[in-house]
mmCIF file of C-alpha atoms and ligand atoms in Angstrom:
data_model
loop_
_atom_site.group_PDB
_atom_site.id
_atom_site.type_symbol
_atom_site.label_atom_id
_atom_site.label_comp_id
_atom_site.label_asym_id
_atom_site.label_seq_id
_atom_site.Cartn_x
_atom_site.Cartn_y
_atom_site.Cartn_z
ATOM 1 C CA MET A 1067 0.138 -0.035 -0.160
ATOM 2 C CA ILE A 1068 1.629 3.317 -0.850
ATOM 3 C CA SER A 1069 1.351 5.910 1.646
ATOM 4 C CA SER A 1070 0.520 9.684 1.043
ATOM 5 C CA THR A 1071 0.776 12.913 2.321
ATOM 6 C CA ILE A 1072 -0.807 16.627 1.911
ATOM 7 C CA THR A 1073 1.766 18.903 -0.088
ATOM 8 C CA GLY A 1074 -0.463 21.955 -0.847
ATOM 9 C CA TRP A 1075 -3.582 23.709 0.671
ATOM 10 C CA GLY A 1076 -5.561 26.781 -0.234
ATOM 11 C CA HIS A 1077 -9.352 28.264 0.454
ATOM 12 C CA GLU A 1078 -11.108 31.085 -1.469
ATOM 13 C CA VAL A 1079 -14.176 32.709 -0.034
ATOM 14 C CA PRO A 1080 -16.045 35.683 -1.434
ATOM 15 C CA ASP A 1081 -15.012 39.307 -0.495
ATOM 16 C CA ASN A 1082 -19.012 39.916 0.244
ATOM 17 C CA VAL A 1083 -19.394 39.526 4.173
ATOM 18 C CA VAL A 1084 -22.885 39.326 5.559
ATOM 19 C CA THR A 1085 -23.329 39.803 9.033
ATOM 20 C CA ASN A 1086 -26.394 38.555 11.069
ATOM 21 C CA ASP A 1087 -27.704 42.002 11.428
ATOM 22 C CA ASP A 1088 -27.575 41.975 7.433
ATOM 23 C CA LEU A 1089 -29.477 38.932 7.432
ATOM 24 C CA ALA A 1090 -32.000 40.502 10.184
ATOM 25 C CA GLN A 1091 -33.157 43.020 7.563
ATOM 26 C CA LEU A 1092 -34.283 40.141 5.183
ATOM 27 C CA VAL A 1093 -35.761 37.726 7.621
ATOM 28 C CA ASP A 1094 -37.290 37.997 11.194
ATOM 29 C CA THR A 1095 -34.314 37.095 12.839
ATOM 30 C CA SER A 1096 -31.743 38.365 15.817
ATOM 31 C CA ASP A 1097 -28.046 38.834 15.961
ATOM 32 C CA GLU A 1098 -28.356 37.371 19.453
ATOM 33 C CA TRP A 1099 -30.397 33.832 18.179
ATOM 34 C CA ILE A 1100 -27.962 33.206 15.330
ATOM 35 C CA ARG A 1101 -25.214 33.329 17.826
ATOM 36 C CA GLU A 1102 -26.461 31.515 20.677
ATOM 37 C CA ARG A 1103 -28.051 29.044 18.627
ATOM 38 C CA SER A 1104 -25.297 28.208 16.180
ATOM 39 C CA GLY A 1105 -22.292 30.209 17.221
ATOM 40 C CA ILE A 1106 -22.361 32.031 13.751
ATOM 41 C CA ARG A 1107 -21.757 35.724 13.702
ATOM 42 C CA GLU A 1108 -21.070 36.039 9.561
ATOM 43 C CA ARG A 1109 -20.828 34.331 6.517
ATOM 44 C CA ARG A 1110 -20.099 34.788 3.042
ATOM 45 C CA HIS A 1111 -22.067 35.211 -0.135
ATOM 46 C CA ALA A 1112 -20.803 35.317 -3.587
ATOM 47 C CA SER A 1113 -21.364 37.871 -5.834
ATOM 48 C CA ASP A 1114 -22.405 38.376 -9.563
ATOM 49 C CA GLY A 1115 -19.642 36.452 -11.334
ATOM 50 C CA GLU A 1116 -18.577 33.992 -8.716
ATOM 51 C CA THR A 1117 -19.830 30.217 -9.053
ATOM 52 C CA THR A 1118 -18.796 27.106 -7.155
ATOM 53 C CA ALA A 1119 -16.097 26.741 -10.406
ATOM 54 C CA THR A 1120 -14.653 30.220 -9.969
ATOM 55 C CA MET A 1121 -14.050 29.337 -5.995
ATOM 56 C CA SER A 1122 -12.627 25.952 -6.747
ATOM 57 C CA ILE A 1123 -10.216 26.997 -9.208
ATOM 58 C CA ALA A 1124 -8.912 30.039 -7.579
ATOM 59 C CA CYS A 1125 -8.509 27.885 -4.332
ATOM 60 C CA SER A 1126 -6.901 24.786 -6.137
ATOM 61 C CA THR A 1127 -4.370 27.038 -7.784
ATOM 62 C CA ARG A 1128 -3.182 28.362 -4.816
ATOM 63 C CA ALA A 1129 -3.057 24.615 -3.505
ATOM 64 C CA LEU A 1130 -1.009 23.452 -6.083
ATOM 65 C CA GLU A 1131 1.223 26.812 -6.401
ATOM 66 C CA ARG A 1132 2.051 25.902 -2.401
ATOM 67 C CA ALA A 1133 2.646 22.055 -3.314
ATOM 68 C CA GLY A 1134 4.977 23.072 -6.360
ATOM 69 C CA VAL A 1135 2.661 21.144 -8.247
ATOM 70 C CA ALA A 1136 2.533 21.839 -12.088
ATOM 71 C CA PRO A 1137 -1.417 21.370 -13.136
ATOM 72 C CA ALA A 1138 -0.253 18.974 -16.129
ATOM 73 C CA ASP A 1139 1.528 16.740 -13.089
ATOM 74 C CA VAL A 1140 -1.849 16.296 -11.629
ATOM 75 C CA ASP A 1141 -3.363 12.625 -11.967
ATOM 76 C CA LEU A 1142 -7.042 13.249 -10.778
ATOM 77 C CA VAL A 1143 -9.101 15.905 -9.980
ATOM 78 C CA LEU A 1144 -11.845 15.577 -6.909
ATOM 79 C CA VAL A 1145 -14.470 18.013 -6.090
ATOM 80 C CA ALA A 1146 -17.058 17.548 -3.510
ATOM 81 C CA SER A 1147 -19.835 19.841 -4.157
ATOM 82 C CA SER A 1148 -24.025 19.486 -4.043
ATOM 83 C CA SER A 1149 -24.060 23.094 -5.559
ATOM 84 C CA PRO A 1150 -22.296 22.693 -8.969
ATOM 85 C CA ASP A 1151 -22.561 25.283 -11.519
ATOM 86 C CA TYR A 1152 -24.810 22.848 -13.517
ATOM 87 C CA LEU A 1153 -26.713 19.957 -13.172
ATOM 88 C CA THR A 1154 -24.227 18.668 -15.875
ATOM 89 C CA PRO A 1155 -21.516 19.006 -16.699
ATOM 90 C CA PRO A 1156 -19.904 18.141 -13.328
ATOM 91 C CA VAL A 1157 -17.837 20.811 -11.695
ATOM 92 C CA SER A 1158 -14.598 19.122 -11.802
ATOM 93 C CA SER A 1159 -14.488 19.397 -15.418
ATOM 94 C CA GLN A 1160 -14.627 23.241 -15.140
ATOM 95 C CA VAL A 1161 -11.971 22.824 -12.237
ATOM 96 C CA GLN A 1162 -9.807 20.511 -14.448
ATOM 97 C CA GLU A 1163 -10.033 22.805 -17.424
ATOM 98 C CA GLY A 1164 -9.865 26.114 -15.415
ATOM 99 C CA ILE A 1165 -6.745 24.893 -13.905
ATOM 100 C CA GLY A 1166 -5.060 23.781 -16.882
ATOM 101 C CA ALA A 1167 -4.867 19.897 -15.358
ATOM 102 C CA THR A 1168 -4.352 18.591 -19.047
ATOM 103 C CA HIS A 1169 -3.760 14.959 -17.993
ATOM 104 C CA ALA A 1170 -6.284 14.550 -15.210
ATOM 105 C CA GLY A 1171 -8.996 12.742 -14.852
ATOM 106 C CA ALA A 1172 -11.659 14.357 -13.041
ATOM 107 C CA MET A 1173 -14.843 13.446 -10.766
ATOM 108 C CA GLN A 1174 -17.599 15.337 -8.883
ATOM 109 C CA LEU A 1175 -18.849 13.839 -5.750
ATOM 110 C CA THR A 1176 -22.203 15.021 -4.443
ATOM 111 C CA VAL A 1177 -22.256 13.836 -0.979
ATOM 112 C CA GLY A 1178 -24.092 16.698 1.018
ATOM 113 C CA CYS A 1179 -21.555 18.036 3.418
ATOM 114 C CA THR A 1180 -19.888 14.995 4.034
ATOM 115 C CA GLY A 1181 -18.297 14.944 0.373
ATOM 116 C CA PHE A 1182 -14.892 16.674 1.065
ATOM 117 C CA VAL A 1183 -14.110 13.524 3.509
ATOM 118 C CA TYR A 1184 -15.476 10.882 1.412
ATOM 119 C CA ALA A 1185 -13.152 12.438 -1.718
ATOM 120 C CA LEU A 1186 -10.208 12.621 0.557
ATOM 121 C CA VAL A 1187 -10.896 8.732 1.441
ATOM 122 C CA THR A 1188 -11.517 8.099 -2.460
ATOM 123 C CA ALA A 1189 -8.010 9.944 -3.273
ATOM 124 C CA GLN A 1190 -6.095 7.793 -1.154
ATOM 125 C CA GLN A 1191 -7.794 4.720 -2.441
ATOM 126 C CA PHE A 1192 -6.357 5.906 -5.847
ATOM 127 C CA ILE A 1193 -2.578 6.628 -4.325
ATOM 128 C CA SER A 1194 -2.722 3.221 -2.311
ATOM 129 C CA THR A 1195 -3.260 1.349 -5.623
ATOM 130 C CA GLY A 1196 -0.587 3.118 -7.430
ATOM 131 C CA ALA A 1197 -3.022 4.549 -9.987
ATOM 132 C CA CYS A 1198 -2.476 8.024 -9.636
ATOM 133 C CA ARG A 1199 0.725 10.009 -7.647
ATOM 134 C CA THR A 1200 -0.959 13.483 -7.264
ATOM 135 C CA VAL A 1201 -5.044 13.903 -6.383
ATOM 136 C CA LEU A 1202 -6.329 17.466 -6.237
ATOM 137 C CA VAL A 1203 -9.099 16.806 -3.530
ATOM 138 C CA VAL A 1204 -11.633 19.878 -3.513
ATOM 139 C CA GLY A 1205 -14.636 21.011 -1.605
ATOM 140 C CA ALA A 1206 -16.701 24.117 -3.080
ATOM 141 C CA GLU A 1207 -20.419 25.243 -2.339
ATOM 142 C CA LEU A 1208 -22.215 28.126 -3.143
ATOM 143 C CA THR A 1209 -25.394 27.274 -1.390
ATOM 144 C CA SER A 1210 -26.547 31.204 -0.912
ATOM 145 C CA ARG A 1211 -28.412 31.187 -4.399
ATOM 146 C CA TRP A 1212 -30.075 28.246 -3.257
ATOM 147 C CA MET A 1213 -31.545 29.134 -0.076
ATOM 148 C CA ASN A 1214 -35.053 30.098 0.812
ATOM 149 C CA TYR A 1215 -35.583 33.280 2.333
ATOM 150 C CA ASN A 1216 -38.422 32.654 3.646
ATOM 151 C CA ASP A 1217 -37.368 29.803 5.676
ATOM 152 C CA ARG A 1218 -35.530 31.832 8.870
ATOM 153 C CA SER A 1219 -34.307 28.627 10.519
ATOM 154 C CA THR A 1220 -31.929 27.670 7.682
ATOM 155 C CA CYS A 1221 -30.973 30.462 5.485
ATOM 156 C CA VAL A 1222 -29.380 31.685 8.255
ATOM 157 C CA LEU A 1223 -26.829 29.052 8.964
ATOM 158 C CA PHE A 1224 -25.168 28.580 5.773
ATOM 159 C CA GLY A 1225 -22.519 30.563 3.273
ATOM 160 C CA ASP A 1226 -20.102 29.958 0.148
ATOM 161 C CA GLY A 1227 -16.436 29.188 0.031
ATOM 162 C CA ALA A 1228 -14.181 26.607 -1.202
ATOM 163 C CA GLY A 1229 -11.193 24.706 -0.067
ATOM 164 C CA ALA A 1230 -8.629 22.178 -1.404
ATOM 165 C CA VAL A 1231 -5.696 19.995 -0.874
ATOM 166 C CA VAL A 1232 -3.280 18.514 -2.961
ATOM 167 C CA VAL A 1233 -2.642 14.777 -1.882
ATOM 168 C CA GLN A 1234 0.790 12.921 -3.156
ATOM 169 C CA ALA A 1235 2.074 9.544 -3.167
ATOM 170 C CA THR A 1236 5.048 9.608 -0.524
ATOM 171 C CA GLU A 1237 7.870 7.073 0.026
ATOM 172 C CA ALA A 1238 7.777 7.793 4.052
ATOM 173 C CA ASP A 1239 6.072 4.739 5.560
ATOM 174 C CA GLY A 1240 2.553 4.629 7.364
ATOM 175 C CA CYS A 1241 1.188 8.234 6.722
ATOM 176 C CA GLY A 1242 -1.392 9.030 5.018
ATOM 177 C CA LEU A 1243 -5.165 7.743 5.383
ATOM 178 C CA ARG A 1244 -4.829 5.312 8.600
ATOM 179 C CA GLY A 1245 -8.518 4.756 9.283
ATOM 180 C CA HIS A 1246 -11.575 5.679 7.835
ATOM 181 C CA VAL A 1247 -15.596 5.270 8.051
ATOM 182 C CA LEU A 1248 -18.266 6.287 5.617
ATOM 183 C CA GLY A 1249 -21.648 5.863 6.560
ATOM 184 C CA SER A 1250 -25.213 6.550 4.868
ATOM 185 C CA ASP A 1251 -28.580 6.423 5.900
ATOM 186 C CA GLY A 1252 -31.244 7.331 3.172
ATOM 187 C CA SER A 1253 -34.242 6.698 5.490
ATOM 188 C CA GLY A 1254 -33.575 10.274 6.928
ATOM 189 C CA ALA A 1255 -33.034 12.002 3.722
ATOM 190 C CA GLU A 1256 -35.900 14.061 4.232
ATOM 191 C CA HIS A 1257 -34.461 15.850 6.621
ATOM 192 C CA LEU A 1258 -32.094 17.778 4.440
ATOM 193 C CA ILE A 1259 -33.321 18.145 0.793
ATOM 194 C CA ILE A 1260 -33.704 20.428 -1.975
ATOM 195 C CA PRO A 1261 -36.667 18.885 -3.314
ATOM 196 C CA VAL A 1262 -37.186 20.616 -6.563
ATOM 197 C CA GLY A 1263 -35.039 20.922 -9.538
ATOM 198 C CA GLY A 1264 -34.341 17.255 -9.782
ATOM 199 C CA VAL A 1265 -36.322 14.574 -12.129
ATOM 200 C CA ALA A 1266 -38.224 13.654 -9.179
ATOM 201 C CA GLN A 1267 -40.081 17.075 -9.276
ATOM 202 C CA PRO A 1268 -38.632 19.493 -12.055
ATOM 203 C CA THR A 1269 -38.587 23.440 -11.631
ATOM 204 C CA THR A 1270 -41.943 24.332 -13.248
ATOM 205 C CA LYS A 1271 -44.076 27.557 -13.049
ATOM 206 C CA GLU A 1272 -46.688 25.812 -10.318
ATOM 207 C CA THR A 1273 -43.226 24.876 -8.219
ATOM 208 C CA LEU A 1274 -42.070 28.522 -8.605
ATOM 209 C CA ALA A 1275 -45.509 29.924 -7.817
ATOM 210 C CA GLN A 1276 -45.824 27.868 -4.438
ATOM 211 C CA ASP A 1277 -41.996 28.900 -3.234
ATOM 212 C CA LEU A 1278 -41.092 25.088 -3.087
ATOM 213 C CA GLY A 1279 -37.426 25.675 -4.290
ATOM 214 C CA GLY A 1280 -34.509 26.124 -1.890
ATOM 215 C CA LEU A 1281 -32.790 23.936 0.646
ATOM 216 C CA ARG A 1282 -35.211 22.007 3.143
ATOM 217 C CA MET A 1283 -33.552 21.283 6.926
ATOM 218 C CA ASN A 1284 -35.329 20.015 9.889
ATOM 219 C CA GLY A 1285 -32.678 21.636 12.044
ATOM 220 C CA ARG A 1286 -33.664 19.408 15.353
ATOM 221 C CA GLU A 1287 -33.496 16.186 13.345
ATOM 222 C CA VAL A 1288 -30.163 16.785 11.848
ATOM 223 C CA PHE A 1289 -28.933 18.358 15.046
ATOM 224 C CA LYS A 1290 -29.761 15.123 16.946
ATOM 225 C CA PHE A 1291 -28.513 12.863 13.871
ATOM 226 C CA ALA A 1292 -25.113 14.925 14.146
ATOM 227 C CA THR A 1293 -24.553 14.446 17.748
ATOM 228 C CA ARG A 1294 -24.805 10.883 17.243
ATOM 229 C CA VAL A 1295 -22.556 10.061 14.492
ATOM 230 C CA LEU A 1296 -19.659 12.394 15.070
ATOM 231 C CA GLY A 1297 -18.381 10.930 18.151
ATOM 232 C CA THR A 1298 -18.998 7.222 17.277
ATOM 233 C CA SER A 1299 -17.663 7.594 13.567
ATOM 234 C CA LEU A 1300 -14.356 9.234 15.414
ATOM 235 C CA GLN A 1301 -14.012 6.171 17.337
ATOM 236 C CA GLN A 1302 -14.555 3.734 15.025
ATOM 237 C CA ALA A 1303 -12.115 5.322 12.569
ATOM 238 C CA LEU A 1304 -9.444 5.581 15.368
ATOM 239 C CA ASP A 1305 -10.142 1.804 16.378
ATOM 240 C CA LYS A 1306 -9.240 1.019 12.533
ATOM 241 C CA ALA A 1307 -6.145 3.099 12.670
ATOM 242 C CA ASN A 1308 -5.322 1.693 16.047
ATOM 243 C CA LEU A 1309 -4.805 5.016 17.669
ATOM 244 C CA ALA A 1310 -6.387 6.561 20.633
ATOM 245 C CA VAL A 1311 -7.888 10.093 21.277
ATOM 246 C CA ASP A 1312 -5.005 11.268 22.804
ATOM 247 C CA ASP A 1313 -2.664 10.579 19.296
ATOM 248 C CA ILE A 1314 -5.356 12.844 17.561
ATOM 249 C CA ASP A 1315 -2.914 16.217 17.278
ATOM 250 C CA LEU A 1316 -5.876 18.364 15.390
ATOM 251 C CA LEU A 1317 -9.824 17.521 15.123
ATOM 252 C CA VAL A 1318 -11.510 19.320 12.094
ATOM 253 C CA PRO A 1319 -14.937 18.883 12.258
ATOM 254 C CA HIS A 1320 -17.441 20.038 9.695
ATOM 255 C CA GLN A 1321 -18.398 23.838 10.869
ATOM 256 C CA ALA A 1322 -22.337 22.960 10.732
ATOM 257 C CA ASN A 1323 -23.211 24.560 14.609
ATOM 258 C CA ALA A 1324 -20.700 25.576 17.220
ATOM 259 C CA ARG A 1325 -22.848 23.806 19.504
ATOM 260 C CA ILE A 1326 -22.411 20.754 17.853
ATOM 261 C CA ILE A 1327 -18.669 20.897 17.729
ATOM 262 C CA ASP A 1328 -18.473 21.677 21.447
ATOM 263 C CA PHE A 1329 -20.664 18.429 22.196
ATOM 264 C CA ALA A 1330 -18.623 16.016 19.768
ATOM 265 C CA ALA A 1331 -15.126 17.771 21.327
ATOM 266 C CA ARG A 1332 -16.246 17.161 24.771
ATOM 267 C CA GLU A 1333 -17.577 14.109 24.156
ATOM 268 C CA ALA A 1334 -14.274 12.743 22.826
ATOM 269 C CA GLY A 1335 -12.316 14.726 25.540
ATOM 270 C CA LEU A 1336 -10.286 17.014 23.393
ATOM 271 C CA PRO A 1337 -9.453 20.448 24.779
ATOM 272 C CA PRO A 1338 -10.243 23.679 22.350
ATOM 273 C CA GLU A 1339 -6.665 24.103 21.225
ATOM 274 C CA LYS A 1340 -7.100 20.518 19.556
ATOM 275 C CA VAL A 1341 -10.129 21.533 17.729
ATOM 276 C CA VAL A 1342 -10.731 23.853 14.396
ATOM 277 C CA VAL A 1343 -13.515 26.296 14.690
ATOM 278 C CA ASN A 1344 -14.046 28.681 12.256
ATOM 279 C CA VAL A 1345 -18.098 28.422 11.827
ATOM 280 C CA ASP A 1346 -18.517 31.953 13.671
ATOM 281 C CA ARG A 1347 -16.830 33.725 10.447
ATOM 282 C CA TYR A 1348 -18.213 31.535 7.603
ATOM 283 C CA GLY A 1349 -21.440 29.580 8.562
ATOM 284 C CA ASN A 1350 -22.141 26.038 7.283
ATOM 285 C CA THR A 1351 -20.364 25.871 4.115
ATOM 286 C CA SER A 1352 -21.373 22.338 3.568
ATOM 287 C CA ALA A 1353 -18.693 20.205 1.543
ATOM 288 C CA ALA A 1354 -16.352 23.443 1.520
ATOM 289 C CA SER A 1355 -16.146 23.427 5.401
ATOM 290 C CA VAL A 1356 -13.363 21.041 6.590
ATOM 291 C CA PRO A 1357 -11.010 21.926 3.738
ATOM 292 C CA LEU A 1358 -11.810 25.656 4.378
ATOM 293 C CA ALA A 1359 -11.430 24.960 8.129
ATOM 294 C CA LEU A 1360 -7.940 22.449 7.110
ATOM 295 C CA SER A 1361 -6.758 25.301 4.927
ATOM 296 C CA GLU A 1362 -6.881 27.841 7.857
ATOM 297 C CA ALA A 1363 -5.178 25.695 10.364
ATOM 298 C CA PHE A 1364 -2.432 25.071 7.856
ATOM 299 C CA ASP A 1365 -1.928 28.762 7.245
ATOM 300 C CA ALA A 1366 -1.768 29.703 11.122
ATOM 301 C CA GLY A 1367 0.970 26.946 11.599
ATOM 302 C CA ARG A 1368 -1.319 24.525 13.524
ATOM 303 C CA VAL A 1369 -0.446 21.573 11.672
ATOM 304 C CA ALA A 1370 3.270 19.775 11.809
ATOM 305 C CA PRO A 1371 5.167 17.262 9.726
ATOM 306 C CA GLY A 1372 3.882 13.947 11.292
ATOM 307 C CA ASP A 1373 1.000 15.253 13.052
ATOM 308 C CA THR A 1374 -2.167 13.098 13.031
ATOM 309 C CA LEU A 1375 -5.386 14.633 12.061
ATOM 310 C CA ALA A 1376 -9.034 13.687 12.547
ATOM 311 C CA LEU A 1377 -11.359 14.903 10.217
ATOM 312 C CA VAL A 1378 -15.077 14.554 10.614
ATOM 313 C CA ALA A 1379 -18.355 15.358 9.077
ATOM 314 C CA PHE A 1380 -22.146 14.635 8.338
ATOM 315 C CA GLY A 1381 -25.064 15.749 6.400
ATOM 316 C CA ALA A 1382 -27.563 15.183 3.598
ATOM 317 C CA GLY A 1383 -28.026 11.617 2.549
ATOM 318 C CA LEU A 1384 -28.059 11.472 5.493
ATOM 319 C CA THR A 1385 -24.429 10.710 5.411
ATOM 320 C CA TRP A 1386 -21.010 10.669 7.811
ATOM 321 C CA ALA A 1387 -17.618 10.191 7.355
ATOM 322 C CA ALA A 1388 -14.455 10.190 9.914
ATOM 323 C CA ALA A 1389 -10.804 10.088 8.606
ATOM 324 C CA ILE A 1390 -7.677 9.689 10.755
ATOM 325 C CA TYR A 1391 -4.789 11.094 8.361
ATOM 326 C CA GLN A 1392 -1.310 11.056 9.423
ATOM 327 C CA MET A 1393 0.933 14.209 7.691
ATOM 328 C CA GLY A 1394 3.864 12.678 5.996
ATOM 329 C CA PRO A 1395 7.548 13.556 7.829
ATOM 330 C CA ALA A 1396 8.780 16.202 5.230
ATOM 331 C CA PRO A 1397 8.395 19.666 6.235
ATOM 332 C CA LEU A 1398 5.536 21.652 4.947
ATOM 333 C CA PRO A 1399 5.670 24.387 2.424
ATOM 334 C CA VAL A 1400 5.651 28.156 3.817
HETATM 335 O O1 UT7 B 24 -24.559 20.678 7.512
HETATM 336 C C1 UT7 B 24 -26.080 20.161 7.652
HETATM 337 C C2 UT7 B 24 -26.139 19.984 9.007
HETATM 338 N N1 UT7 B 24 -26.695 21.171 9.455
HETATM 339 C C3 UT7 B 24 -27.091 21.272 10.625
HETATM 340 O O2 UT7 B 24 -25.995 20.931 11.246
HETATM 341 C C4 UT7 B 24 -27.852 22.058 11.309
HETATM 342 C C5 UT7 B 24 -28.288 21.342 12.419
HETATM 343 N N2 UT7 B 24 -29.253 21.762 13.550
HETATM 344 C C6 UT7 B 24 -29.125 23.602 13.929
HETATM 345 O O3 UT7 B 24 -28.057 23.855 14.219
HETATM 346 C C7 UT7 B 24 -29.823 23.678 14.990
HETATM 347 O O4 UT7 B 24 -31.159 22.857 15.337
HETATM 348 C C8 UT7 B 24 -30.502 25.093 14.449
HETATM 349 C C9 UT7 B 24 -29.470 26.263 14.428
HETATM 350 C C10 UT7 B 24 -31.347 25.211 12.968
HETATM 351 C C11 UT7 B 24 -31.621 25.245 15.578
HETATM 352 O O5 UT7 B 24 -31.439 25.216 16.726
HETATM 353 P P1 UT7 B 24 -32.384 24.761 17.580
HETATM 354 O O6 UT7 B 24 -31.908 25.119 19.410
HETATM 355 O O7 UT7 B 24 -32.616 23.315 17.418
HETATM 356 O O8 UT7 B 24 -33.630 25.547 17.649
HETATM 357 P P2 UT7 B 24 -35.031 25.088 17.422
HETATM 358 O O9 UT7 B 24 -35.168 24.900 15.994
HETATM 359 O O10 UT7 B 24 -35.796 24.152 18.439
HETATM 360 O O11 UT7 B 24 -35.957 26.508 17.454
HETATM 361 C C12 UT7 B 24 -36.182 27.227 18.722
HETATM 362 C C13 UT7 B 24 -37.282 28.719 17.913
HETATM 363 C C14 UT7 B 24 -38.207 28.252 17.471
HETATM 364 O O12 UT7 B 24 -39.466 29.093 18.076
HETATM 365 P P3 UT7 B 24 -40.591 28.820 19.308
HETATM 366 O O13 UT7 B 24 -41.532 27.321 18.527
HETATM 367 O O14 UT7 B 24 -39.621 27.823 19.873
HETATM 368 O O15 UT7 B 24 -41.344 29.688 19.291
HETATM 369 C C15 UT7 B 24 -38.097 28.923 16.263
HETATM 370 O O16 UT7 B 24 -39.140 29.226 15.566
HETATM 371 O O17 UT7 B 24 -36.415 29.558 17.339
HETATM 372 C C16 UT7 B 24 -37.134 29.812 16.462
HETATM 373 N N3 UT7 B 24 -36.080 30.329 15.214
HETATM 374 C C17 UT7 B 24 -35.732 31.678 14.941
HETATM 375 N N4 UT7 B 24 -35.831 32.671 15.663
HETATM 376 C C18 UT7 B 24 -35.201 33.574 15.066
HETATM 377 C C19 UT7 B 24 -35.914 29.239 14.078
HETATM 378 N N5 UT7 B 24 -34.979 30.107 13.597
HETATM 379 C C20 UT7 B 24 -34.891 31.266 14.032
HETATM 380 C C21 UT7 B 24 -34.432 32.419 13.470
HETATM 381 N N6 UT7 B 24 -34.258 33.441 14.378
HETATM 382 N N7 UT7 B 24 -33.241 32.552 12.200
#
C-alpha cells in the first residue's frame, strides 16, 4: 500500500461579508438568536460572476502553487459539491479545465456536507493502488443562491466558500489515511433536501408559484443525528487506525454549528486548542467547511509534519464520514 501526504492547501471565500444584522433586515431573526443557537457571527455570499467553479479554481491554483505541482502533473481532480454550477457537466471538469490539469481525470462527488471527507478517502484509494501519484481534492459550495429566504431557521446558517488540498504519494512509511468510516442512512433523506429541481420534481411554473424551491432542513433532527454519529464515527476510525483520542493532534470537524462541535469535542475529551472552529466567520459552507477549516489551520501553523489529523463530517443523505490522516515527515511548504 502506497502512503500519501498533503503537500499543498488553499481556500477561497467571496469578499461579500453578510452579518447576522444584515440578515435581520431580510428575515425575522436577530444577531443574538443566530449566535446563541449556532455560534455564527457572519458568512460570505458570492457576488455576481462568482460560482462554485470560480471559487474552486482559485483555491486549487493556490494549493498547487504551494505544493510546487504543475497542473499538468495532476492525475485526478476530485470536487465535492452539492451546489455545482450546472446539473451537468460536473463542476470537476470545469475545475480541471480552469487550472489546466490537462492529463487528469475529473470527478464530482455529491455527498452533501460530508463530500470532502468522502473525496479525501477516495483520493487515498487511487494513491494506495498506484493508479495515481497526485490528486487534487476540493470541497466547494455556493448555497446562498439556493436558500429559501422565507425559511429563517435554515437560511441564516449557510455560507459560500471553497477549499482544496493536494494529496501526493510518498515513499515515507505509514502516513496518509490511517483509518476511516463512511456512512449513509437514506431513511433520513427528507431531513435535508432540495426537493425541487431534480427529475423527481422538476422546476415548473407551479413549483415556483408555490415557493417550493431551495434547501429544506429539519434542524432538530439533523442536530440529533449529528451528535449521534460524530463521536461514534470518530471512535470507529480511531479503532481502525489502532490509535486513541490522545493521538489526535488536530480535530477538523464539519462546521455546521458551534454547539455540535463543542458537544463532539467534549464527548471525545479533546481540549479546545486541538479543535479547529471557524463557523463563526463562515457559517456552514457544507462540503467546503472541512477543507476551509483545514486550510486555515495550515496557514496558522497548527499542522506539523507527522501530525495526526481527525476529519469528521455529516450531512445530507443522511451521510457521515470520519478519517484519521497522518501527515508525512517532510517539512511543509511555507
Ligand atoms: O451541514 C448540514 C447540517 N445542518 C446542521 O447541522 C444543522 C443542525 N441543526 C441546528 O444547528 C439547530 O437545530 C438550528 C440552529 C437549526 C436550530 O436551533 P435549535 O436550538 O434546534 O432551535 P429550534 O429549531 O428548536 O427553534 C427554537 C425557536 C423556534 O421558536 P419556538 O417554536 O420555540 O417559538 C423557532 O421558530 O427558534 C425559532 N427560530 C428562530 N428565531 C429567530 C428558528 N429560526 C430562527 C431564527 N431567528 N433564524
